XYZ file of C-alpha atoms in Angstrom:
343
model
C 5.020 -15.702 -7.037
C 7.924 -16.154 -4.646
C 7.297 -16.242 -0.914
C 7.417 -12.825 0.798
C 10.696 -12.092 2.539
C 9.350 -10.107 5.484
C 6.748 -10.495 8.197
C 5.154 -7.088 7.765
C 4.969 -4.075 5.477
C 3.880 -0.844 7.178
C 2.199 1.545 4.747
C 1.828 5.192 5.778
C -0.023 7.545 3.425
C 1.035 11.086 4.233
C -0.021 14.598 3.351
C 1.280 17.682 5.103
C 1.763 16.151 8.559
C 5.536 16.421 8.802
C 5.925 16.601 12.591
C 3.398 13.881 13.257
C 4.875 11.702 10.523
C 8.372 12.069 11.947
C 7.157 11.104 15.409
C 5.247 8.165 13.959
C 8.244 6.818 12.043
C 10.579 7.366 14.967
C 8.253 5.461 17.292
C 8.011 2.531 14.847
C 11.777 2.071 14.714
C 12.230 2.599 18.464
C 9.574 0.153 19.619
C 9.194 -2.583 17.007
C 10.906 -5.820 17.922
C 10.815 -9.510 17.054
C 9.710 -9.262 13.421
C 11.159 -8.363 10.061
C 9.468 -5.417 8.435
C 9.700 -2.603 5.939
C 8.082 0.821 5.947
C 6.589 2.419 2.839
C 5.620 6.088 3.026
C 3.403 7.381 0.223
C 3.601 11.177 0.128
C 0.981 13.248 -1.691
C 3.283 16.091 -2.737
C 3.156 17.645 0.733
C 4.071 21.356 0.709
C 5.510 21.130 4.247
C 8.578 19.117 3.195
C 7.383 15.792 4.614
C 8.976 13.775 1.802
C 12.349 15.509 2.148
C 12.257 14.885 5.898
C 11.635 11.176 5.356
C 14.453 10.924 2.800
C 16.897 12.701 5.106
C 16.000 11.341 8.541
C 14.719 7.861 7.655
C 16.775 6.579 4.719
C 15.544 3.011 5.260
C 11.965 3.990 4.475
C 10.737 3.253 0.959
C 9.509 6.673 -0.135
C 6.956 7.074 -2.902
C 6.721 10.696 -4.003
C 3.502 11.409 -5.870
C 3.307 14.597 -7.921
C -0.263 15.231 -6.764
C -2.189 14.451 -3.606
C -3.735 11.139 -4.616
C -6.714 9.722 -2.758
C -6.191 7.715 0.415
C -7.154 4.486 -1.360
C -4.805 5.090 -4.294
C -1.903 5.849 -1.987
C -2.503 2.764 0.129
C -2.841 0.577 -2.966
C 0.474 1.886 -4.292
C 2.091 0.703 -1.087
C 0.351 -2.680 -1.092
C 1.494 -3.390 -4.654
C 5.113 -2.781 -3.596
C 4.890 -4.642 -0.300
C 7.012 -7.681 0.534
C 5.337 -8.621 3.799
C 3.157 -11.581 4.697
C 0.886 -8.896 6.132
C 0.491 -5.181 5.561
C -0.351 -2.665 8.257
C -2.134 0.463 7.063
C -1.038 3.158 9.492
C -2.117 6.796 9.666
C 0.654 9.363 9.906
C -0.971 10.829 13.034
C -0.417 7.681 15.077
C 2.266 7.026 17.668
C 3.680 3.743 18.964
C 4.081 3.656 22.732
C 5.074 -0.014 22.834
C 5.990 -2.868 20.551
C 2.593 -2.981 18.851
C 3.494 -4.384 15.431
C 5.147 -7.575 16.696
C 2.096 -8.684 18.726
C -0.219 -7.853 15.816
C 1.783 -10.146 13.527
C 1.686 -12.886 16.148
C -2.071 -12.435 16.552
C -2.590 -12.941 12.828
C -0.293 -15.978 12.864
C -2.270 -17.483 15.748
C -5.667 -16.719 14.161
C -5.523 -17.988 10.573
C -9.253 -17.276 10.128
C -8.649 -13.548 10.611
C -8.559 -11.649 7.314
C -7.960 -8.360 9.103
C -7.233 -7.181 12.619
C -6.937 -3.867 14.378
C -5.441 -2.937 17.775
C -6.696 -0.800 20.602
C -6.585 2.893 19.666
C -5.969 5.461 22.370
C -6.711 9.156 22.436
C -3.736 11.384 23.297
C -4.939 11.541 26.916
C -4.851 7.736 27.169
C -8.608 7.159 26.977
C -10.090 4.577 24.612
C -10.828 5.814 21.108
C -14.042 4.161 19.945
C -13.270 2.841 16.469
C -15.519 -0.224 16.337
C -18.745 0.205 14.384
C -21.702 -1.893 13.328
C -23.089 -1.469 9.833
C -25.803 1.177 9.845
C -29.426 0.626 8.953
C -31.425 3.242 7.096
C -33.050 4.230 10.387
C -29.690 4.763 12.085
C -28.529 6.831 9.131
C -31.427 9.263 9.440
C -31.017 9.491 13.202
C -27.377 10.426 12.548
C -28.613 13.156 10.206
C -30.593 14.551 13.150
C -27.542 14.267 15.471
C -29.598 11.866 17.568
C -26.519 10.568 19.402
C -25.869 14.089 20.689
C -29.466 14.808 21.618
C -29.963 11.397 23.238
C -26.530 10.002 24.185
C -28.111 6.965 25.877
C -30.080 5.895 22.807
C -29.799 2.096 22.555
C -30.127 2.149 18.771
C -27.276 4.620 18.297
C -25.164 2.937 20.954
C -25.441 -0.346 19.042
C -24.124 1.412 15.939
C -21.302 3.209 17.777
C -20.604 0.167 19.977
C -20.254 2.415 23.005
C -20.494 -0.611 25.335
C -17.852 -2.570 23.426
C -15.426 -4.521 25.638
C -12.014 -3.269 24.512
C -10.241 -5.679 26.870
C -11.321 -8.723 24.847
C -10.260 -9.971 21.394
C -13.362 -10.590 19.312
C -14.812 -10.507 15.794
C -16.316 -7.182 14.694
C -18.311 -5.913 11.740
C -16.258 -2.822 10.989
C -13.041 -1.380 12.392
C -11.158 1.813 11.582
C -8.097 1.694 9.343
C -5.866 4.014 11.384
C -3.915 0.865 12.300
C -5.214 -2.012 10.194
C -3.435 -5.289 9.487
C -4.428 -7.233 6.350
C -3.395 -10.767 5.457
C -1.712 -11.078 2.042
C -4.114 -13.796 0.910
C -6.996 -11.423 1.697
C -6.054 -8.663 -0.733
C -4.810 -11.152 -3.296
C -8.257 -12.782 -3.241
C -10.755 -9.929 -2.903
C -8.639 -7.073 -4.221
C -7.359 -3.735 -2.960
C -9.151 -0.699 -1.566
C -11.833 0.888 -3.737
C -10.225 3.871 -5.473
C -13.553 5.454 -6.406
C -13.598 7.103 -2.994
C -11.118 9.875 -2.286
C -10.964 10.180 1.483
C -14.181 9.021 3.100
C -15.518 5.487 2.683
C -12.571 3.289 1.510
C -12.350 1.723 4.984
C -16.088 1.121 5.297
C -16.238 -0.211 1.728
C -13.423 -2.681 2.412
C -14.903 -3.841 5.717
C -18.325 -4.201 4.106
C -16.870 -6.226 1.228
C -15.104 -8.547 3.667
C -18.287 -8.958 5.674
C -20.415 -9.780 2.618
C -17.905 -12.345 1.422
C -17.754 -14.093 4.789
C -14.283 -12.968 5.910
C -13.610 -12.353 9.606
C -12.435 -9.035 11.020
C -10.992 -8.983 14.513
C -10.326 -6.422 17.169
C -7.418 -7.346 19.441
C -6.197 -5.647 22.637
C -2.763 -7.269 22.280
C -1.402 -3.887 21.142
C -2.233 -0.223 21.702
C -1.519 2.740 19.433
C -2.099 6.444 20.097
C -4.155 8.124 17.375
C -4.382 11.912 17.228
C -7.341 11.500 14.839
C -8.213 13.385 11.683
C -5.128 15.584 11.371
C -5.047 15.355 7.565
C -8.779 15.815 7.074
C -8.889 18.768 9.483
C -6.416 20.748 7.371
C -9.278 21.667 5.006
C -12.499 20.876 6.826
C -14.961 22.124 4.209
C -13.270 20.124 1.482
C -13.211 17.041 3.721
C -16.931 17.458 4.421
C -17.665 17.713 0.694
C -15.662 14.559 0.031
C -17.416 12.818 2.910
C -20.801 13.803 1.474
C -19.993 12.593 -2.032
C -18.226 9.484 -0.741
C -21.273 8.320 1.217
C -23.574 8.930 -1.754
C -21.244 7.060 -4.117
C -20.763 4.248 -1.614
C -24.490 3.706 -1.241
C -24.986 3.809 -5.024
C -22.186 1.300 -5.688
C -22.729 -1.106 -2.777
C -26.511 -0.857 -2.207
C -25.617 -0.269 1.433
C -29.008 1.092 2.479
C -31.009 -0.690 -0.197
C -31.332 -1.180 -3.951
C -34.549 0.716 -4.653
C -34.520 4.028 -6.498
C -36.688 5.703 -3.882
C -34.388 4.516 -1.081
C -31.321 5.809 -2.884
C -32.979 9.148 -3.573
C -33.923 9.368 0.109
C -30.332 8.645 1.110
C -29.001 11.316 -1.247
C -31.375 13.816 0.352
C -30.360 12.745 3.848
C -26.635 12.920 3.091
C -26.970 16.438 1.705
C -29.058 17.530 4.682
C -26.455 16.104 7.033
C -23.712 17.875 5.085
C -25.519 21.193 5.490
C -25.800 20.737 9.257
C -22.100 19.896 9.472
C -21.129 22.972 7.459
C -23.276 25.129 9.731
C -21.673 23.505 12.745
C -18.234 24.258 11.353
C -19.037 27.862 10.500
C -20.764 28.759 13.758
C -19.422 26.189 16.229
C -16.190 26.208 18.209
C -15.044 22.676 17.322
C -13.529 22.793 13.820
C -12.527 19.137 13.561
C -14.021 16.741 11.020
C -13.915 13.667 13.284
C -15.466 14.320 16.678
C -17.908 11.490 17.328
C -18.291 9.320 20.448
C -14.935 8.287 21.879
C -12.913 11.011 20.142
C -10.659 13.178 22.339
C -11.995 16.445 23.652
C -10.814 19.212 21.352
C -8.771 20.980 24.061
C -6.826 17.832 24.954
C -6.259 16.888 21.321
C -4.893 20.342 20.506
C -2.650 20.580 23.557
C -1.117 17.136 23.227
C -0.597 17.406 19.474
C 1.443 20.550 20.035
C 3.335 18.984 22.924
C 4.700 16.120 20.824
C 7.923 17.434 19.286
C 9.610 15.723 16.353
C 12.487 13.491 17.369
C 14.861 11.697 15.073
C 16.753 9.169 17.179
C 19.106 7.482 14.762
C 20.962 5.617 17.507
C 17.784 4.077 18.881
C 16.683 3.192 15.371
C 19.912 1.328 14.675
C 19.641 -0.480 17.998
C 16.072 -1.530 17.182
C 17.216 -2.793 13.802
C 19.858 -5.026 15.373
C 17.477 -6.260 18.070
C 14.711 -7.343 15.711
C 16.587 -9.522 13.262
C 14.606 -12.333 11.725
C 14.908 -15.843 13.073
C 16.490 -16.825 9.797
C 19.428 -14.576 10.568
C 18.639 -11.974 7.917
C 19.812 -8.471 8.777
C 17.257 -6.866 6.507
C 14.458 -5.054 8.320
C 13.638 -2.314 5.855
C 14.916 -1.593 2.398
C 16.478 1.534 0.939
C 14.589 4.167 -0.987
C 14.106 3.147 -4.572
């Protein structure tokens, strides 16, 4: 295999988030500097014209048009297989760059060769920290989650250890599990342990990958060297009941395949019961509650702020700024290639 030509491949799976996707892409080209990179957008046959927008407004983006809405893992893996970067950055379409985040992330990985994966600081739309660091859950924590223990007893030490509510987001450090909304993977990592597990449609591919890395002794890092705004759950919240069903089945399948909570038949049967009970409480909460989002745990933005700021961000296609960013971030080798045309 020949050496990769670029520093980074940004992979954005997209479904029906046209405005957010346009803002995300625009912010990448406006802010990224000091590295060579390409952007691959994997569209799941979005009915809102997302793919046509990308083709028209961002001709440098490699656009993969799927005829059906593939799972998150399948879409990401399509992008990884086509990547030319030394690293890939999995990036949700509902993220927004407010600074040159990708350059520092590449430098962090270069300076920390033991890091298989790293993730930046995620911010809610109001600028507060989005808690995306988790510890792996024990069976006890799982059943307390089923009872919404963290809501009933927000100061519970056991739940706070799982949610890492006291995590120091000002310090770079190893972590057990980190969200994949902005997630940088070293090429040697996926070439050695493989790609994301395609058995899971929406929920669980990130946890499964982090858990696999952890079991095999790879190091995952959080780094505050970069910050990215994440509007959180905009794709999943388009069809909440479907997302909850996929979350339910994903957790059951994950536990069956990875023995996450234990290998015994009784334990697995208990987990299946608990997952279904938790699903029922979430459906009831959706039907009778005022907060209709799928993702609303500790550290997530308040629903009013998330809704207001998501509507306030208008799509902007700044071709002049994009061209300027392209010229400014040429590789040290003198190459003028930063992203490649649609193929």
